[in-house]
Coordinates of C-alpha atoms and ligand atoms in Angstrom, one line a residue:
M92 CA -34.0 46.8 31.1
Y93 CA -36.4 46.8 28.2
R94 CA -33.8 48.7 26.2
F95 CA -31.4 45.9 26.7
V96 CA -33.9 43.3 25.5
I97 CA -34.6 45.3 22.4
T98 CA -30.8 45.8 21.6
A99 CA -30.0 42.1 22.2
T100 CA -32.9 40.8 20.1
T101 CA -32.2 43.2 17.3
S102 CA -28.5 42.4 17.1
M103 CA -29.1 38.7 17.4
A104 CA -31.6 38.9 14.5
V105 CA -29.2 40.8 12.4
L106 CA -26.3 38.5 13.1
F107 CA -28.3 35.4 12.4
F108 CA -29.6 36.9 9.2
I109 CA -26.0 37.5 8.0
F110 CA -25.1 34.0 9.2
F111 CA -27.7 32.3 7.1
L112 CA -27.1 34.6 4.2
T113 CA -23.4 33.5 4.0
V114 CA -23.7 29.8 4.8
A115 CA -26.9 28.8 3.0
E116 CA -25.8 28.5 -0.7
A117 CA -22.2 27.7 -0.1
V118 CA -21.0 24.9 -2.4
D119 CA -17.5 25.9 -3.1
P120 CA -15.3 25.9 0.1
A121 CA -13.0 28.7 -1.3
E122 CA -16.0 31.0 -1.8
S123 CA -17.5 30.1 1.6
W124 CA -14.2 30.8 3.3
Q125 CA -13.9 34.1 1.5
K126 CA -17.4 35.2 2.6
H127 CA -16.6 34.1 6.1
Y128 CA -13.4 36.1 6.1
N129 CA -15.3 39.1 4.8
L130 CA -17.9 38.8 7.6
W131 CA -15.1 38.7 10.3
F132 CA -13.4 41.6 8.6
I133 CA -16.6 43.7 8.6
I134 CA -17.4 42.9 12.2
S135 CA -13.9 43.7 13.3
I136 CA -14.1 47.1 11.6
I137 CA -17.5 47.8 13.2
I138 CA -16.0 46.9 16.7
W139 CA -12.9 49.0 16.0
L140 CA -15.0 52.0 15.0
T141 CA -17.4 51.6 17.9
V142 CA -14.4 51.8 20.3
T143 CA -12.1 54.2 18.6
V144 CA -14.5 57.0 17.5
P145 CA -16.0 57.6 21.0
L146 CA -12.6 57.2 22.5
V147 CA -11.1 60.0 20.4
Y148 CA -14.1 62.2 21.0
F149 CA -14.1 61.7 24.8
V150 CA -10.4 62.4 25.0
F151 CA -11.0 65.9 23.6
R152 CA -14.5 66.5 25.1
Y153 CA -13.5 65.7 28.7
K154 CA -10.0 67.0 28.7
K155 CA -9.0 68.5 32.1
K156 CA -9.5 72.3 31.7
R157 CA -8.4 73.8 35.0
E158 CA -5.7 72.6 37.4
D159 CA -8.2 72.1 40.3
E160 CA -10.9 70.3 38.2
D161 CA -12.2 67.0 39.5
G162 CA -13.8 64.3 37.3
A163 CA -17.5 63.5 37.7
Y164 CA -18.3 60.5 40.0
I165 CA -20.1 57.9 37.9
E166 CA -21.8 54.8 39.3
G167 CA -21.9 51.6 37.2
S168 CA -24.6 51.0 34.6
T169 CA -26.3 47.6 34.5
F170 CA -27.7 48.3 31.0
L171 CA -24.2 49.1 29.6
E172 CA -22.6 46.2 31.4
I173 CA -25.1 43.7 30.1
T174 CA -25.0 45.1 26.5
W175 CA -21.2 45.1 26.2
T176 CA -21.0 41.6 27.5
G177 CA -24.1 40.3 25.6
I178 CA -23.2 41.5 22.1
P179 CA -19.7 40.2 22.0
I180 CA -21.0 36.8 23.3
I181 CA -23.5 36.6 20.5
I182 CA -20.9 37.7 17.9
T183 CA -18.5 35.0 19.1
I184 CA -21.1 32.3 19.1
V185 CA -22.3 33.2 15.6
L186 CA -18.8 33.3 14.1
G187 CA -17.9 30.1 16.0
V188 CA -21.0 28.2 14.8
Q189 CA -20.4 29.4 11.2
S190 CA -16.7 28.3 11.3
W191 CA -17.8 24.9 12.6
A192 CA -20.4 24.6 9.9
L193 CA -17.9 25.5 7.2
F194 CA -15.3 23.2 8.5
N195 CA -17.7 20.3 8.4
Q196 CA -18.8 21.1 4.9
Y197 CA -15.1 21.3 3.9
R198 CA -14.4 17.8 5.4
K199 CA -17.2 16.2 3.3
V200 CA -15.8 15.3 -0.1
P201 CA -18.3 15.4 -3.0
Q202 CA -19.1 11.9 -4.4
D203 CA -17.9 12.7 -7.9
A204 CA -14.5 14.1 -6.9
Y205 CA -11.5 13.1 -9.0
E206 CA -9.0 11.5 -6.7
V207 CA -5.2 11.8 -6.8
R208 CA -2.7 10.4 -4.4
V209 CA 0.0 12.8 -3.4
E210 CA 3.2 11.7 -1.7
G211 CA 5.4 14.4 -0.2
F212 CA 9.1 14.1 0.3
Q213 CA 12.1 16.3 0.9
Y214 CA 11.6 18.3 -1.3
G215 CA 8.8 17.7 -3.8
Y216 CA 5.6 15.9 -4.5
E217 CA 4.8 12.8 -6.4
M218 CA 1.3 12.7 -7.8
I219 CA -0.1 9.2 -8.5
Y220 CA -3.2 9.0 -10.7
S221 CA -5.7 6.2 -10.8
E222 CA -5.0 5.9 -14.5
G223 CA -1.6 4.4 -13.5
I224 CA 0.6 7.4 -14.3
K225 CA 2.8 9.6 -12.1
T226 CA 3.9 13.2 -12.3
L227 CA 6.4 15.1 -10.2
N228 CA 5.6 18.6 -8.8
E229 CA 2.7 18.9 -11.3
L230 CA -0.8 18.1 -10.3
R231 CA -3.1 17.8 -13.4
V232 CA -6.8 17.6 -12.7
P233 CA -10.0 17.9 -14.7
V234 CA -12.4 20.7 -14.0
G235 CA -14.7 19.8 -11.0
P236 CA -14.2 18.7 -7.4
V237 CA -10.8 17.2 -6.7
K238 CA -9.8 15.0 -3.7
L239 CA -6.2 14.7 -2.7
S240 CA -5.2 11.7 -0.6
M241 CA -1.9 12.6 1.0
I242 CA 1.0 11.0 2.8
S243 CA 4.6 11.9 3.4
K244 CA 7.7 9.7 2.8
D245 CA 9.8 11.4 5.4
V246 CA 8.9 14.4 7.6
I247 CA 5.7 16.5 7.9
H248 CA 4.9 18.7 5.0
N249 CA 1.8 20.7 4.2
F250 CA 0.1 20.9 0.8
A251 CA -1.2 24.4 0.4
I252 CA -3.1 25.8 -2.6
P253 CA -3.8 29.5 -1.8
K254 CA -6.1 29.8 -4.9
Y255 CA -8.5 27.2 -3.5
K256 CA -8.0 28.3 0.1
V257 CA -7.0 24.8 1.3
R258 CA -4.1 23.3 3.0
E259 CA -3.5 20.1 4.9
D260 CA -0.6 18.4 6.6
M261 CA 1.2 15.4 4.8
I262 CA 2.2 13.1 7.6
P263 CA 4.5 10.0 7.4
G264 CA 2.5 6.9 8.1
R265 CA -0.9 8.5 8.1
M266 CA -3.2 9.3 5.1
T267 CA -4.8 12.7 5.2
Y268 CA -7.0 14.3 2.6
Q269 CA -8.4 17.6 1.4
W270 CA -10.6 18.6 -1.5
F271 CA -11.2 21.7 -3.6
L272 CA -13.4 22.8 -6.5
A273 CA -11.5 23.5 -9.6
K274 CA -14.0 25.7 -11.5
E275 CA -12.2 26.6 -14.6
P276 CA -8.9 25.7 -16.4
G277 CA -5.8 27.4 -15.2
E278 CA -2.5 27.1 -13.4
H279 CA -2.0 27.7 -9.7
M280 CA 0.9 27.5 -7.3
V281 CA 1.2 24.9 -4.6
Y282 CA 3.4 25.7 -1.6
C283 CA 4.7 23.5 1.3
A284 CA 3.4 25.3 4.3
E285 CA 5.2 23.4 7.1
L286 CA 8.9 24.0 7.8
C287 CA 10.4 20.7 6.7
G288 CA 14.1 21.4 6.3
P289 CA 16.5 23.7 4.4
G290 CA 14.8 23.1 1.1
H291 CA 11.3 24.0 2.4
S292 CA 11.0 27.2 0.5
Q293 CA 11.9 25.4 -2.8
M294 CA 9.2 22.8 -2.2
L295 CA 6.8 24.1 -4.9
A296 CA 4.4 22.6 -7.3
K297 CA 1.7 23.6 -9.8
V298 CA -2.0 22.6 -10.1
I299 CA -2.9 22.5 -13.7
V300 CA -6.7 22.4 -14.2
M301 CA -7.9 21.2 -17.6
E302 CA -11.2 20.7 -19.4
K303 CA -12.3 17.1 -19.0
N304 CA -11.6 16.2 -22.7
D305 CA -8.2 17.8 -22.6
F306 CA -7.4 16.0 -19.4
N307 CA -8.4 12.6 -20.8
S308 CA -6.2 13.1 -23.9
W309 CA -3.4 14.3 -21.7
V310 CA -3.6 11.1 -19.7
E311 CA -3.6 9.0 -22.9
S312 CA -0.6 10.8 -24.4
Y313 CA 1.3 10.8 -21.1
K314 CA 0.8 7.0 -20.9
I315 CA 2.1 6.5 -24.4
E316 CA 5.0 8.9 -23.9
S317 CA 6.2 7.6 -20.6
S318 CA 6.0 3.9 -21.7
A319 CA 8.1 4.9 -24.7
L320 CA 10.7 6.8 -22.6
S321 CA 14.1 5.2 -22.2
P322 CA 15.6 5.2 -18.7
E323 CA 18.0 8.0 -19.8
E324 CA 15.1 10.2 -20.9
R325 CA 13.2 9.5 -17.7
G326 CA 16.4 10.4 -15.7
K327 CA 16.7 13.7 -17.7
N328 CA 13.1 14.6 -16.7
L329 CA 13.7 13.7 -13.1
V330 CA 16.9 15.8 -12.9
K331 CA 15.0 18.7 -14.3
N332 CA 11.8 18.3 -12.2
L333 CA 13.6 17.7 -9.0
G334 CA 15.6 20.9 -9.4
C335 CA 19.0 19.2 -9.3
T336 CA 20.3 21.6 -11.9
S337 CA 20.1 24.6 -9.6
C338 CA 23.2 23.3 -7.9
H339 CA 24.7 20.9 -10.5
S340 CA 25.3 22.3 -13.9
L341 CA 25.2 20.1 -17.0
D342 CA 27.9 22.0 -18.9
G343 CA 30.9 21.8 -16.6
E344 CA 30.3 25.1 -14.8
E345 CA 30.9 25.0 -11.1
I346 CA 27.8 26.1 -9.1
A347 CA 27.1 25.0 -5.5
G348 CA 27.7 21.3 -6.3
A349 CA 29.9 19.3 -8.8
S350 CA 28.9 19.6 -12.4
F351 CA 27.2 16.6 -13.9
K352 CA 29.2 16.9 -17.1
G353 CA 31.7 14.1 -17.2
Y354 CA 30.8 13.2 -13.6
Y355 CA 30.0 9.6 -14.0
G356 CA 33.0 7.3 -14.0
G357 CA 35.3 10.0 -12.8
A358 CA 37.1 10.1 -9.5
S359 CA 36.4 12.6 -6.7
I360 CA 38.6 13.5 -3.8
L361 CA 36.8 13.6 -0.5
E362 CA 37.2 15.8 2.6
D363 CA 39.4 13.2 4.3
G364 CA 41.7 13.0 1.3
S365 CA 40.4 9.6 0.1
T366 CA 39.2 9.0 -3.4
V367 CA 35.9 7.6 -4.7
T368 CA 34.9 6.6 -8.1
V369 CA 31.6 8.0 -9.2
D370 CA 29.7 4.8 -10.0
D371 CA 26.1 3.5 -9.5
A372 CA 26.6 2.9 -5.8
Y373 CA 28.2 6.3 -5.1
I374 CA 25.4 8.1 -6.9
E375 CA 22.7 6.1 -5.0
E376 CA 24.4 6.9 -1.7
S377 CA 24.8 10.6 -2.6
I378 CA 21.1 10.9 -3.4
K379 CA 19.9 9.0 -0.3
N380 CA 22.6 10.3 2.1
P381 CA 24.5 13.2 0.5
K382 CA 26.5 14.0 3.6
A383 CA 28.1 10.5 3.8
K384 CA 30.9 11.3 1.2
V385 CA 31.2 15.0 0.5
V386 CA 33.6 15.9 -2.3
K387 CA 36.4 18.2 -1.1
G388 CA 35.7 21.9 -1.6
Y389 CA 31.9 21.7 -1.5
D390 CA 29.6 22.6 1.3
P391 CA 27.6 19.7 2.7
F392 CA 24.2 21.3 2.4
M393 CA 22.5 18.9 -0.1
Q394 CA 19.5 17.2 1.5
P395 CA 18.7 13.5 1.2
Y396 CA 16.1 12.5 -1.4
S397 CA 13.9 9.5 -0.7
L398 CA 13.4 8.4 -4.3
P399 CA 12.3 5.0 -5.6
D400 CA 15.1 2.7 -6.8
E401 CA 13.8 2.9 -10.4
D402 CA 14.1 6.7 -10.3
I403 CA 17.7 6.5 -9.0
K404 CA 18.6 4.0 -11.7
A405 CA 17.1 6.4 -14.3
I406 CA 19.0 9.4 -13.0
T407 CA 22.2 7.3 -13.0
A408 CA 21.5 6.2 -16.6
Y409 CA 21.1 9.9 -17.6
L410 CA 24.3 11.0 -15.8
K411 CA 26.2 8.3 -17.8
T412 CA 25.2 10.1 -21.0
L413 CA 26.7 13.5 -19.9
K414 CA 30.2 12.9 -21.2
Ligands
CUA19 CU1 8.0 20.3 2.8 CU2 8.2 22.4 3.9

């Protein structure tokens, strides 16, 4: 029995030491999660070796040597039973407590975090900054802690930034949030991590971390630029940023969808043989509900986009210029 007590106490002491070592100075969630992962990984390897090495050894050591050989009769061992129940329990508790501690830390947003509102839609993200500007699929932030307040305009999406080891659902009608620590300038990918429709894999964005001064001057120049932009120019940016051109060419080439060149004002023949004129109303309908009037010869796989009216107007204005 005394051996059990010694084993249990020692392993508990070691595990708690590791626990405090990894949790104590954690300030950056990404770093804490990495350390936590490493700890799980090391413990898993130790458990695997503890089981596999003796297993392989015993297989050879106690192999049946003669036909009439009988195995030894072994009674249970209380010491072993308690040890191999006790140690896994302690490991599980320690890892569980640490996960919980990290989770709570991760839910607490630092006071000085820079906040951006992110609205998900099929298929993209609109970033709305407190400075009164908006970007599409591009999240610009200054170095430091960043808080994202998130919501979805249609179905459930998930805003995942592997670099910062964070992800959180974007839910229609409910604000969710997450934060991360942007330590240095750089560009990182954002993925939608919740199957949200056929365009799910294309729902990508970038986080662009900038030095504070660079960020402030970007905000100023962006404000000036966007207020100076004509609807046509805004529409051009939207068509580019929303990825429309992967199906609709601008030069008359036929890809998966009708080319935008000379599109506006023309007439299209629909599946049922009727004709529509490509005007403001038809463009608006085709963006919001693409399957309503599919042009003959094209597959109806374009997904609806829930864009604000001003964006649809800008896109229409741009299409008018593509003669
Ligand atoms: Cu949005 Cu997947």
